[in-house]
Amino acid sequence: MSGKTTKATTNASAAVSSKVYSRADIADWQPEDAGFWASKGKSIATRNLWISIPNLLVAFAVWLMWGMITVQMLNLGFPFEQSQLFTLTAIAGLMGATFRIPASFFIRLAGGRNTIFFTSALLIIPAVITGIALQDTSTPLWVFQLCAFLSGIGGGNFACSMSNISGFYPKAQQGTALGLNAGLGNFGVTTMQVLIPLVMTVALFGALGGDPMTLSKDSGWILGKIAAGTDTYIQNAAFIWAVALVVLVVFAWFGMNNLLPLSPNYGGTLAAFAKILYLWILTSIVGVIGLYLYLPAPTGLGVLNMWVALPLIIVATLFLMKLAAFGEMKGNINNQFKIFSNKHTWSMTALYIVTFGSFIGFSMALPLSITVIFGFQHVVDPATGLMTHTLKNPNAPSALTYAWMGPFVGALIRPVGGWISDKIGGSIVTQIISVVMVVASAAVGYVMLLAYQSATPEEYFFIFMVLFVILFAASGIGNGSTFRTISVIFDRQQAGPVLGWTSAAGAYGSFIAPVVIGQQIKAGTPEVAMYGFAIFYAVCLLINWWFYLRRGAEIKNP
């Protein structure tokens, strides 16, 4: 770093040093200065990173727990139709992505420690209410829908978590740091899929945890079947995260920091909480209206399809945030909105949809795909001559036994993607994994076609799982490479909001992929969904090459 740059950074730090609001605030932060980094910067950044990771992991678990909970609700005889239970996963998925839009601005508006503490603490509310509601099969559907809506806060936490950690590390190490935060945070998906079936089998909290219910249908977990008639504590699927969050928010409060060069004039802790809550409420208003227009009766009106509802919700959220901001917050939000005038914001948004959108979307869709494609025999009805998909397959693999494998690999390998990208450049890594995803997605589609026309679909299950694990691995590596690229392209003031915005766009994969695959399965053509994804990956491969790899590219292999 040049003396001029060091002086400028020091002056910037001095400019905000008078605005210290609490002991957690750091006014002087110069991670690009080798001496500063070695003497104290690295230790502070490391502490914040390793508190951030488990907070993000549990946030993911609370956000995505409805996929497991709804399966067990069916096994316990809750009086809801499958279409009604689908609204729970749809609401959580949609709001998890939408909440990321305001969350991408929280660090600048409220500070890192304040944001991670408060957003994690808010998740205790849906975790506790869900645990109580699950103890009574007469609990009305709207209570569960409200809990699913609030659990979307966990999906939003990813944006502010990544935005926060990006500010702590020098550019040369951001790929690794962000890869660790996101990769290990993404383990919340696998942790949830493995832990929930286990904790439901024991009286984990004794008398305080409530009474068990009895399974009316066979259930299962990663080691095999759980027979009907077994006592099950379904409430533990939510209570376990509430207990974990109580511990984690204490660590966040006492162990994390607010970097004032990135969060100037945030106004103090209570003001920070108020701004976060204010933006959550605005986003919730948009979310309620959008869901009411999208979801079918009796929950909603069902007048908008997915491809209309999603853009409207995104645009309305951004517009309302900009319109309703006031005072110091208005200036900060206006500054952060400048990212939308940068073409690289949009190119990286498309690339992150390829990577994280695929990871989270396939995490949600894989259990459904396994159950519907391999859980039934696909035979021709001799009376009508039409293919039927209703005869139960006695050799069907269990989704609860295998669905965790892909997300596990994708989350495990994400830090590797960041580390490799720090060594050879992020865009070349993104290009390689995009090629892999084009081929693997098309191949999965072909295997789906064969299995969905077979009386013995289990014969294709092994290659199906191998190809899906390859997709998850490639998307995991790409998650790390794209975030590294963003941290190189954008300056420290804009990198955080761009990371948050792209993660918001990618998170809609949790909603889009299950819907698209489900619609194509219903139409009898599941392979079409995967062929469509392959075409999208190919288009984004060209975008990556044009912007970052071709000769004469404005920014070469960031």
Coordinates of C-alpha atoms in Angstrom, one line a residue:
M1 CA 0.0 0.0 0.0
S2 CA 1.3 3.4 -0.9
G3 CA 1.9 6.1 1.7
K4 CA -0.8 8.2 0.1
T5 CA -3.4 5.4 0.4
T6 CA -2.4 4.7 4.0
K7 CA -2.8 8.4 4.8
A8 CA -6.2 8.6 3.1
T9 CA -7.4 5.5 5.0
T10 CA -6.2 6.9 8.3
N11 CA -7.9 10.2 7.6
A12 CA -11.1 8.4 6.8
S13 CA -10.9 6.6 10.1
A14 CA -10.2 9.7 12.0
A15 CA -13.2 11.3 10.4
V16 CA -15.5 8.8 12.0
S17 CA -13.5 8.4 15.3
S18 CA -15.7 11.0 17.1
K19 CA -18.8 9.0 16.3
V20 CA -18.1 6.0 18.6
Y21 CA -21.3 4.8 20.2
S22 CA -20.3 1.7 22.2
R23 CA -17.3 -0.4 23.2
A24 CA -18.0 -2.6 20.2
D25 CA -17.3 0.2 17.7
I26 CA -14.0 0.3 15.8
A27 CA -13.1 3.6 14.2
D28 CA -9.7 2.8 12.8
W29 CA -9.8 -0.1 10.4
Q30 CA -7.1 -0.6 7.7
P31 CA -7.0 -4.3 6.7
E32 CA -5.0 -3.5 3.5
D33 CA -2.2 -2.2 5.7
A34 CA 0.1 -5.2 6.4
G35 CA 1.3 -3.8 9.7
F36 CA -2.1 -3.1 11.0
W37 CA -3.4 -6.5 9.8
A38 CA -0.6 -8.4 11.5
S39 CA -0.7 -6.4 14.8
K40 CA -4.4 -6.5 15.6
G41 CA -6.6 -6.6 12.4
K42 CA -6.3 -10.4 11.8
S43 CA -7.3 -11.4 15.3
I44 CA -10.3 -9.1 15.4
A45 CA -11.5 -10.3 11.9
T46 CA -11.0 -13.9 12.9
R47 CA -13.1 -13.5 16.1
N48 CA -15.9 -11.9 14.2
L49 CA -15.8 -14.5 11.5
W50 CA -16.1 -17.5 13.8
I51 CA -19.0 -15.9 15.7
S52 CA -20.7 -15.1 12.5
I53 CA -20.5 -18.6 11.1
P54 CA -22.7 -20.5 13.7
N55 CA -25.2 -17.6 13.7
L56 CA -25.6 -17.9 10.0
L57 CA -25.8 -21.7 10.2
V58 CA -28.7 -21.6 12.6
A59 CA -30.4 -18.9 10.5
F60 CA -30.3 -21.2 7.5
A61 CA -31.7 -24.0 9.6
V62 CA -34.7 -21.9 10.9
W63 CA -35.4 -20.6 7.4
L64 CA -35.4 -24.0 5.7
M65 CA -36.8 -26.2 8.5
W66 CA -40.3 -26.2 7.0
G67 CA -39.4 -28.8 4.4
M68 CA -38.7 -31.3 7.2
I69 CA -41.5 -30.2 9.5
T70 CA -44.2 -30.5 6.9
V71 CA -43.3 -34.0 6.1
Q72 CA -43.6 -35.0 9.7
M73 CA -46.9 -33.1 10.0
L74 CA -48.3 -35.4 7.4
N75 CA -46.9 -38.4 9.2
L76 CA -48.6 -37.2 12.4
G77 CA -52.0 -36.6 10.9
F78 CA -52.2 -32.8 11.0
P79 CA -55.5 -32.0 9.2
F80 CA -54.0 -30.1 6.3
E81 CA -53.9 -30.9 2.6
Q82 CA -50.5 -31.2 0.8
S83 CA -51.3 -28.1 -1.1
Q84 CA -51.8 -26.2 2.2
L85 CA -48.6 -27.4 3.6
F86 CA -46.8 -26.3 0.4
T87 CA -47.8 -22.8 1.3
L88 CA -45.5 -23.0 4.4
T89 CA -42.4 -23.8 2.3
A90 CA -43.4 -21.3 -0.3
I91 CA -43.9 -18.5 2.2
A92 CA -40.6 -19.2 3.9
G93 CA -38.7 -19.5 0.7
L94 CA -40.1 -16.3 -0.8
M95 CA -39.7 -14.2 2.3
G96 CA -36.2 -15.5 3.0
A97 CA -35.2 -14.1 -0.4
T98 CA -37.2 -10.9 -0.1
F99 CA -35.8 -10.1 3.4
R100 CA -32.3 -10.2 1.9
I101 CA -33.1 -7.0 -0.1
P102 CA -33.2 -4.7 3.0
A103 CA -30.7 -6.9 4.8
S104 CA -28.1 -6.0 2.2
F105 CA -28.1 -2.4 3.5
F106 CA -28.2 -3.2 7.2
I107 CA -24.4 -3.1 7.9
R108 CA -24.0 0.5 6.6
L109 CA -27.2 1.6 8.4
A110 CA -26.8 -0.2 11.7
G111 CA -23.3 -1.7 12.2
G112 CA -22.2 -5.3 12.0
R113 CA -22.4 -6.4 15.7
N114 CA -25.8 -4.7 16.1
T115 CA -27.2 -6.3 12.9
I116 CA -26.0 -9.9 13.6
F117 CA -27.2 -9.8 17.2
F118 CA -30.6 -8.3 16.5
T119 CA -31.5 -10.4 13.4
S120 CA -30.4 -13.6 15.1
A121 CA -32.4 -12.6 18.2
L122 CA -35.5 -12.0 16.1
L123 CA -35.4 -15.7 14.9
I124 CA -36.0 -16.9 18.4
I125 CA -39.6 -15.7 18.0
P126 CA -40.7 -18.0 15.1
A127 CA -38.7 -20.9 16.6
V128 CA -40.5 -20.7 19.9
I129 CA -44.0 -20.0 18.5
T130 CA -43.5 -22.9 16.0
G131 CA -42.5 -25.3 18.8
I132 CA -45.6 -24.4 20.8
A133 CA -47.9 -24.6 17.8
L134 CA -46.7 -28.0 16.7
Q135 CA -47.8 -29.6 20.0
D136 CA -51.5 -29.3 19.0
T137 CA -52.9 -30.8 15.8
S138 CA -55.8 -28.3 16.0
T139 CA -53.5 -25.3 15.6
P140 CA -54.9 -23.3 12.6
L141 CA -53.0 -23.1 9.4
W142 CA -52.6 -19.3 9.6
V143 CA -50.4 -19.7 12.8
F144 CA -48.0 -21.9 10.9
Q145 CA -48.0 -19.5 7.9
L146 CA -47.1 -16.7 10.2
C147 CA -44.2 -18.7 11.7
A148 CA -43.0 -19.6 8.2
F149 CA -43.2 -15.9 7.2
L150 CA -41.1 -14.8 10.2
S151 CA -38.6 -17.7 9.7
G152 CA -37.8 -16.0 6.4
I153 CA -35.7 -13.6 8.5
G154 CA -33.2 -16.4 8.6
G155 CA -32.8 -16.4 4.9
G156 CA -32.4 -12.6 5.0
N157 CA -29.5 -12.9 7.5
F158 CA -27.2 -14.3 4.8
A159 CA -27.1 -10.9 3.1
C160 CA -26.1 -8.9 6.1
S161 CA -23.7 -11.6 7.4
M162 CA -21.7 -11.7 4.1
S163 CA -21.8 -7.9 3.8
N164 CA -20.4 -7.7 7.3
I165 CA -17.6 -10.2 6.9
S166 CA -16.4 -8.7 3.6
G167 CA -15.5 -5.5 5.4
F168 CA -13.2 -7.1 7.9
Y169 CA -10.7 -8.8 5.5
P170 CA -8.2 -7.5 2.9
K171 CA -9.2 -8.1 -0.7
A172 CA -6.5 -10.9 -1.1
Q173 CA -8.2 -13.0 1.6
Q174 CA -11.8 -12.2 1.0
G175 CA -12.4 -15.2 -1.1
T176 CA -11.4 -17.6 1.7
A177 CA -13.1 -15.6 4.4
L178 CA -16.4 -15.3 2.6
G179 CA -16.1 -18.9 1.5
L180 CA -15.8 -20.0 5.1
N181 CA -18.7 -17.8 6.3
A182 CA -21.0 -18.8 3.5
G183 CA -19.8 -22.4 3.2
L184 CA -20.0 -23.3 6.9
G185 CA -23.1 -21.2 7.2
N186 CA -24.7 -23.2 4.4
F187 CA -24.2 -26.3 6.5
G188 CA -27.3 -25.1 8.2
V189 CA -29.2 -26.9 5.4
T190 CA -27.5 -30.3 6.1
T191 CA -27.5 -29.7 9.9
M192 CA -31.2 -29.2 9.8
Q193 CA -31.9 -32.2 7.5
V194 CA -29.8 -34.5 9.8
L195 CA -30.6 -33.1 13.2
I196 CA -34.4 -32.5 13.0
P197 CA -35.3 -36.2 12.5
L198 CA -33.0 -37.1 15.3
V199 CA -34.1 -34.6 18.0
M200 CA -37.8 -35.5 17.2
T201 CA -37.1 -39.0 18.6
V202 CA -36.2 -38.0 22.2
A203 CA -37.6 -35.9 25.0
L204 CA -34.8 -33.5 24.6
F205 CA -36.2 -30.8 26.9
G206 CA -38.0 -33.1 29.4
A207 CA -41.3 -31.9 30.8
L208 CA -40.6 -28.4 29.6
G209 CA -40.6 -29.6 26.0
G210 CA -44.2 -30.9 26.0
D211 CA -45.7 -34.3 25.4
P212 CA -45.0 -36.6 22.4
M213 CA -47.3 -37.5 19.5
T214 CA -47.6 -40.9 17.8
L215 CA -46.6 -41.4 14.2
S216 CA -49.5 -42.6 12.1
K217 CA -47.2 -43.3 9.1
D218 CA -43.6 -44.5 8.8
S219 CA -41.0 -41.8 8.9
G220 CA -37.2 -41.9 8.7
W221 CA -33.8 -40.3 9.0
I222 CA -30.4 -40.7 7.5
L223 CA -29.8 -44.1 9.0
G224 CA -33.1 -45.7 8.1
K225 CA -36.8 -46.0 8.8
I226 CA -38.7 -44.9 11.9
A227 CA -41.8 -47.1 12.2
A228 CA -45.4 -45.9 12.6
G229 CA -46.5 -46.0 16.3
T230 CA -43.3 -44.4 17.5
D231 CA -43.5 -41.5 19.9
T232 CA -42.3 -38.3 18.2
Y233 CA -41.5 -34.9 19.7
I234 CA -42.1 -32.8 16.5
Q235 CA -41.9 -29.6 18.6
N236 CA -38.2 -30.2 19.1
A237 CA -37.7 -29.4 15.4
A238 CA -38.2 -25.8 16.3
F239 CA -37.2 -25.6 20.0
I240 CA -33.7 -26.9 19.3
W241 CA -32.9 -23.7 17.2
A242 CA -34.4 -21.4 19.9
V243 CA -32.0 -22.8 22.5
A244 CA -29.0 -22.5 20.1
L245 CA -29.9 -18.9 19.2
V246 CA -30.0 -17.8 22.9
V247 CA -26.4 -18.9 23.3
L248 CA -25.3 -17.5 19.9
V249 CA -26.7 -14.0 20.4
V250 CA -24.8 -13.7 23.6
F251 CA -21.6 -14.4 21.8
A252 CA -22.6 -12.0 19.0
W253 CA -23.3 -9.2 21.5
F254 CA -20.1 -9.5 23.5
G255 CA -17.7 -10.7 20.8
M256 CA -18.5 -8.9 17.5
N257 CA -17.7 -5.3 16.4
N258 CA -19.2 -2.4 14.4
L259 CA -16.7 -1.1 11.8
L260 CA -17.4 2.7 11.7
P261 CA -15.6 3.3 8.4
L262 CA -18.3 1.1 6.9
S263 CA -21.2 2.1 9.3
P264 CA -20.7 5.8 9.9
N265 CA -23.2 7.7 12.0
Y266 CA -25.4 4.7 12.7
G267 CA -26.9 6.5 15.6
G268 CA -26.3 4.1 18.5
T269 CA -27.6 0.7 19.4
L270 CA -31.3 1.4 19.9
A271 CA -31.4 3.5 16.7
A272 CA -29.7 0.7 14.8
F273 CA -32.3 -1.8 16.0
A274 CA -35.1 0.6 15.1
K275 CA -33.8 1.1 11.6
I276 CA -33.6 -2.7 11.1
L277 CA -37.1 -3.2 12.4
Y278 CA -38.5 -0.4 10.3
L279 CA -37.1 -1.9 7.1
W280 CA -38.3 -5.4 8.1
I281 CA -41.8 -4.0 8.6
L282 CA -41.8 -2.3 5.2
T283 CA -40.6 -5.5 3.5
S284 CA -43.2 -7.5 5.4
I285 CA -46.0 -5.3 4.0
V286 CA -44.8 -5.9 0.4
G287 CA -44.4 -9.6 1.2
V288 CA -48.0 -10.0 2.6
I289 CA -49.5 -8.3 -0.4
G290 CA -47.4 -10.2 -2.9
L291 CA -48.1 -13.6 -1.3
Y292 CA -51.8 -12.8 -1.1
L293 CA -51.9 -12.1 -4.8
Y294 CA -49.8 -15.2 -5.7
L295 CA -50.9 -18.0 -3.4
P296 CA -54.0 -19.9 -4.4
A297 CA -57.3 -19.8 -2.5
P298 CA -58.2 -20.1 0.3
T299 CA -54.9 -18.6 1.5
G300 CA -54.7 -16.0 -1.3
L301 CA -56.3 -14.9 -4.6
G302 CA -54.0 -16.7 -7.0
V303 CA -54.2 -14.0 -9.6
L304 CA -50.4 -13.8 -10.3
N305 CA -48.1 -16.5 -11.6
M306 CA -44.6 -16.9 -10.2
W307 CA -42.8 -15.0 -13.0
V308 CA -45.0 -11.9 -12.5
A309 CA -45.2 -12.0 -8.7
L310 CA -41.4 -12.2 -8.1
P311 CA -40.3 -9.2 -10.1
L312 CA -43.2 -7.1 -8.7
I313 CA -42.2 -8.0 -5.1
I314 CA -38.6 -7.2 -5.7
V315 CA -39.3 -3.8 -7.4
A316 CA -41.9 -2.9 -4.8
T317 CA -39.6 -3.6 -1.9
L318 CA -36.8 -1.5 -3.4
F319 CA -39.2 1.3 -4.2
L320 CA -40.8 1.4 -0.8
M321 CA -37.4 1.3 0.9
K322 CA -36.3 4.3 -1.1
L323 CA -39.6 6.2 -0.7
A324 CA -40.0 5.6 3.1
A325 CA -36.4 6.3 4.1
F326 CA -35.8 9.5 6.1
G327 CA -33.1 11.5 7.8
E328 CA -29.6 10.0 7.9
M329 CA -31.0 6.7 6.7
K330 CA -32.3 8.3 3.5
G331 CA -28.8 9.5 2.5
N332 CA -27.2 6.1 3.3
I333 CA -29.8 4.2 1.3
N334 CA -29.5 6.6 -1.6
N335 CA -25.7 6.0 -1.6
Q336 CA -26.2 2.2 -1.6
F337 CA -28.7 2.4 -4.4
K338 CA -25.8 3.5 -6.6
I339 CA -24.9 -0.1 -7.1
F340 CA -27.8 -0.5 -9.5
S341 CA -26.2 1.9 -12.0
N342 CA -23.1 -0.4 -12.3
K343 CA -23.3 -3.0 -15.0
H344 CA -21.2 -5.4 -13.0
T345 CA -23.9 -5.5 -10.3
W346 CA -26.2 -7.1 -12.9
S347 CA -23.7 -9.5 -14.5
M348 CA -22.7 -10.8 -11.0
T349 CA -26.4 -11.1 -10.1
A350 CA -26.9 -13.5 -13.0
L351 CA -23.7 -15.5 -12.1
Y352 CA -24.7 -15.8 -8.5
I353 CA -28.1 -17.1 -9.5
V354 CA -26.3 -19.9 -11.3
T355 CA -24.3 -20.8 -8.2
F356 CA -26.2 -20.0 -5.0
G357 CA -29.6 -20.1 -6.7
S358 CA -28.9 -23.6 -7.9
F359 CA -27.5 -24.7 -4.5
I360 CA -30.5 -23.5 -2.4
G361 CA -33.1 -24.3 -5.1
F362 CA -31.9 -27.9 -5.5
S363 CA -31.7 -28.3 -1.7
M364 CA -35.4 -27.6 -1.6
A365 CA -36.3 -29.5 -4.7
L366 CA -34.3 -32.7 -4.3
P367 CA -36.5 -34.4 -1.7
L368 CA -39.5 -33.9 -3.9
S369 CA -37.7 -35.2 -7.0
I370 CA -36.6 -38.3 -5.2
T371 CA -40.0 -39.0 -3.7
V372 CA -42.1 -38.5 -6.9
I373 CA -39.7 -39.9 -9.5
F374 CA -38.3 -42.9 -7.6
G375 CA -41.1 -43.5 -5.0
F376 CA -43.6 -44.8 -7.6
Q377 CA -43.6 -47.3 -10.5
H378 CA -44.3 -45.6 -13.8
V379 CA -46.4 -48.0 -15.9
V380 CA -48.9 -47.9 -18.7
D381 CA -52.5 -48.3 -17.7
P382 CA -53.8 -51.2 -20.0
A383 CA -57.3 -49.7 -20.0
T384 CA -56.4 -46.2 -21.2
G385 CA -52.9 -46.7 -22.7
L386 CA -51.6 -43.8 -20.7
M387 CA -48.6 -43.7 -18.4
T388 CA -49.5 -43.7 -14.7
H389 CA -47.4 -42.6 -11.7
T390 CA -49.5 -43.8 -8.7
L391 CA -48.3 -47.3 -8.0
K392 CA -46.0 -47.3 -5.0
N393 CA -42.5 -48.6 -5.6
P394 CA -41.6 -51.2 -3.0
N395 CA -37.9 -50.6 -3.7
A396 CA -38.1 -46.8 -3.5
P397 CA -35.1 -45.0 -1.9
S398 CA -36.0 -42.7 1.0
A399 CA -35.6 -39.0 0.4
L400 CA -34.8 -38.5 4.2
T401 CA -31.9 -40.9 3.8
Y402 CA -30.3 -39.4 0.7
A403 CA -31.4 -35.8 0.2
W404 CA -28.8 -34.3 2.6
M405 CA -25.8 -35.6 0.6
G406 CA -25.9 -32.9 -2.1
P407 CA -26.2 -29.9 0.2
F408 CA -23.5 -31.4 2.4
V409 CA -21.0 -31.6 -0.4
G410 CA -22.0 -28.1 -1.8
A411 CA -21.5 -26.5 1.6
L412 CA -18.3 -28.4 2.4
I413 CA -16.6 -27.4 -0.8
R414 CA -17.6 -23.8 -0.9
P415 CA -14.6 -22.5 1.0
V416 CA -12.4 -24.4 -1.4
G417 CA -13.9 -22.4 -4.2
G418 CA -13.0 -19.2 -2.5
W419 CA -9.5 -20.4 -1.7
I420 CA -8.8 -21.5 -5.3
S421 CA -10.2 -18.2 -6.6
D422 CA -7.8 -16.3 -4.4
K423 CA -5.0 -18.2 -6.2
I424 CA -6.0 -18.2 -9.9
G425 CA -8.9 -15.7 -10.2
G426 CA -12.6 -16.0 -9.6
S427 CA -13.9 -15.7 -13.1
I428 CA -11.9 -18.6 -14.5
V429 CA -13.2 -20.8 -11.7
T430 CA -16.8 -19.6 -12.4
Q431 CA -16.3 -20.5 -16.1
I432 CA -15.1 -24.0 -15.4
I433 CA -18.0 -24.8 -13.0
S434 CA -20.5 -23.3 -15.4
V435 CA -19.4 -25.8 -18.1
V436 CA -19.8 -28.6 -15.6
M437 CA -23.2 -27.5 -14.6
V438 CA -24.4 -27.3 -18.2
V439 CA -23.4 -30.9 -18.8
A440 CA -24.6 -32.2 -15.4
S441 CA -28.0 -30.5 -15.6
A442 CA -28.7 -31.8 -19.1
A443 CA -27.5 -35.3 -18.0
V444 CA -29.8 -35.3 -14.9
G445 CA -32.7 -34.3 -17.2
Y446 CA -32.0 -37.3 -19.4
V447 CA -31.9 -39.6 -16.3
M448 CA -35.1 -38.2 -15.1
L449 CA -36.7 -38.9 -18.5
L450 CA -35.6 -42.6 -18.3
A451 CA -36.6 -43.1 -14.7
Y452 CA -40.1 -41.4 -15.1
Q453 CA -40.9 -43.9 -17.9
S454 CA -39.7 -47.0 -16.0
A455 CA -41.5 -49.5 -13.8
T456 CA -38.2 -49.9 -11.9
P457 CA -37.0 -46.3 -11.6
E458 CA -34.6 -47.3 -8.7
E459 CA -32.3 -48.6 -11.4
Y460 CA -31.4 -45.0 -12.3
F461 CA -31.2 -43.7 -8.8
F462 CA -27.4 -44.1 -8.3
I463 CA -26.5 -42.1 -11.4
F464 CA -29.2 -39.6 -10.6
M465 CA -27.6 -39.0 -7.2
V466 CA -24.1 -38.9 -8.6
L467 CA -25.1 -36.2 -11.1
F468 CA -26.9 -34.2 -8.5
V469 CA -23.9 -34.3 -6.2
I470 CA -21.8 -33.0 -9.0
L471 CA -24.2 -30.2 -9.5
F472 CA -24.1 -29.3 -5.8
A473 CA -20.3 -29.5 -5.8
A474 CA -20.0 -27.2 -8.8
S475 CA -22.5 -24.7 -7.4
G476 CA -20.6 -24.7 -4.1
I477 CA -17.3 -24.0 -5.7
G478 CA -19.0 -21.3 -7.8
N479 CA -20.5 -19.7 -4.7
G480 CA -17.0 -19.1 -3.4
S481 CA -15.6 -17.9 -6.8
T482 CA -18.4 -15.4 -7.5
F483 CA -18.2 -13.8 -4.1
R484 CA -14.5 -13.4 -4.5
T485 CA -15.0 -11.7 -7.8
I486 CA -17.5 -9.3 -6.3
S487 CA -15.0 -8.3 -3.6
V488 CA -12.4 -7.6 -6.2
I489 CA -14.6 -5.6 -8.7
F490 CA -16.2 -3.3 -6.1
D491 CA -14.7 -1.0 -3.6
R492 CA -15.1 -1.6 0.1
Q493 CA -18.1 0.7 0.4
Q494 CA -20.1 -1.0 -2.4
A495 CA -18.9 -4.6 -2.1
G496 CA -21.1 -5.3 0.9
P497 CA -24.4 -4.1 -0.6
V498 CA -23.6 -5.9 -3.9
L499 CA -22.9 -9.1 -2.0
G500 CA -26.2 -8.7 -0.2
W501 CA -28.2 -7.8 -3.3
T502 CA -26.8 -10.7 -5.4
S503 CA -27.4 -13.1 -2.5
A504 CA -31.0 -11.9 -2.4
A505 CA -31.5 -12.5 -6.1
G506 CA -29.9 -16.0 -5.8
A507 CA -32.1 -16.9 -2.8
Y508 CA -35.2 -16.8 -5.0
G509 CA -33.9 -20.1 -6.3
S510 CA -35.3 -21.6 -3.1
F511 CA -38.7 -20.8 -4.5
I512 CA -38.3 -21.0 -8.2
A513 CA -36.6 -24.5 -8.5
P514 CA -39.1 -26.5 -6.5
V515 CA -42.0 -24.8 -8.3
V516 CA -40.5 -25.3 -11.8
I517 CA -39.5 -28.9 -11.2
G518 CA -42.9 -29.6 -9.5
Q519 CA -44.8 -28.2 -12.4
Q520 CA -42.9 -30.2 -14.9
I521 CA -43.3 -33.4 -12.9
K522 CA -47.0 -32.7 -12.8
A523 CA -46.9 -32.3 -16.6
G524 CA -45.1 -35.6 -16.9
T525 CA -41.9 -34.0 -18.2
P526 CA -39.5 -33.5 -15.3
E527 CA -36.5 -33.5 -17.7
V528 CA -37.7 -30.2 -19.2
A529 CA -36.9 -28.4 -16.0
M530 CA -33.3 -29.6 -16.0
Y531 CA -32.9 -28.8 -19.7
G532 CA -34.1 -25.3 -19.0
F533 CA -31.6 -24.9 -16.2
A534 CA -28.8 -26.1 -18.5
I535 CA -29.8 -23.5 -21.1
F536 CA -29.7 -20.7 -18.4
Y537 CA -26.3 -21.9 -17.3
A538 CA -25.0 -21.8 -20.8
V539 CA -26.2 -18.2 -21.2
C540 CA -24.5 -17.1 -18.0
L541 CA -21.3 -18.9 -19.1
L542 CA -21.3 -16.5 -22.1
I543 CA -21.9 -13.5 -19.8
N544 CA -19.0 -14.5 -17.6
W545 CA -16.7 -14.8 -20.6
W546 CA -17.8 -11.5 -22.2
F547 CA -17.4 -9.4 -19.0
Y548 CA -14.4 -11.0 -17.4
L549 CA -12.4 -13.4 -19.6
R550 CA -12.4 -12.3 -23.3
R551 CA -9.5 -10.4 -24.7
G552 CA -10.1 -6.7 -24.0
A553 CA -12.4 -7.3 -21.0
E554 CA -12.6 -4.2 -18.8
I555 CA -11.8 -6.2 -15.7
K556 CA -9.7 -9.4 -16.4
N557 CA -10.4 -12.5 -14.3
P558 CA -11.3 -10.8 -11.1

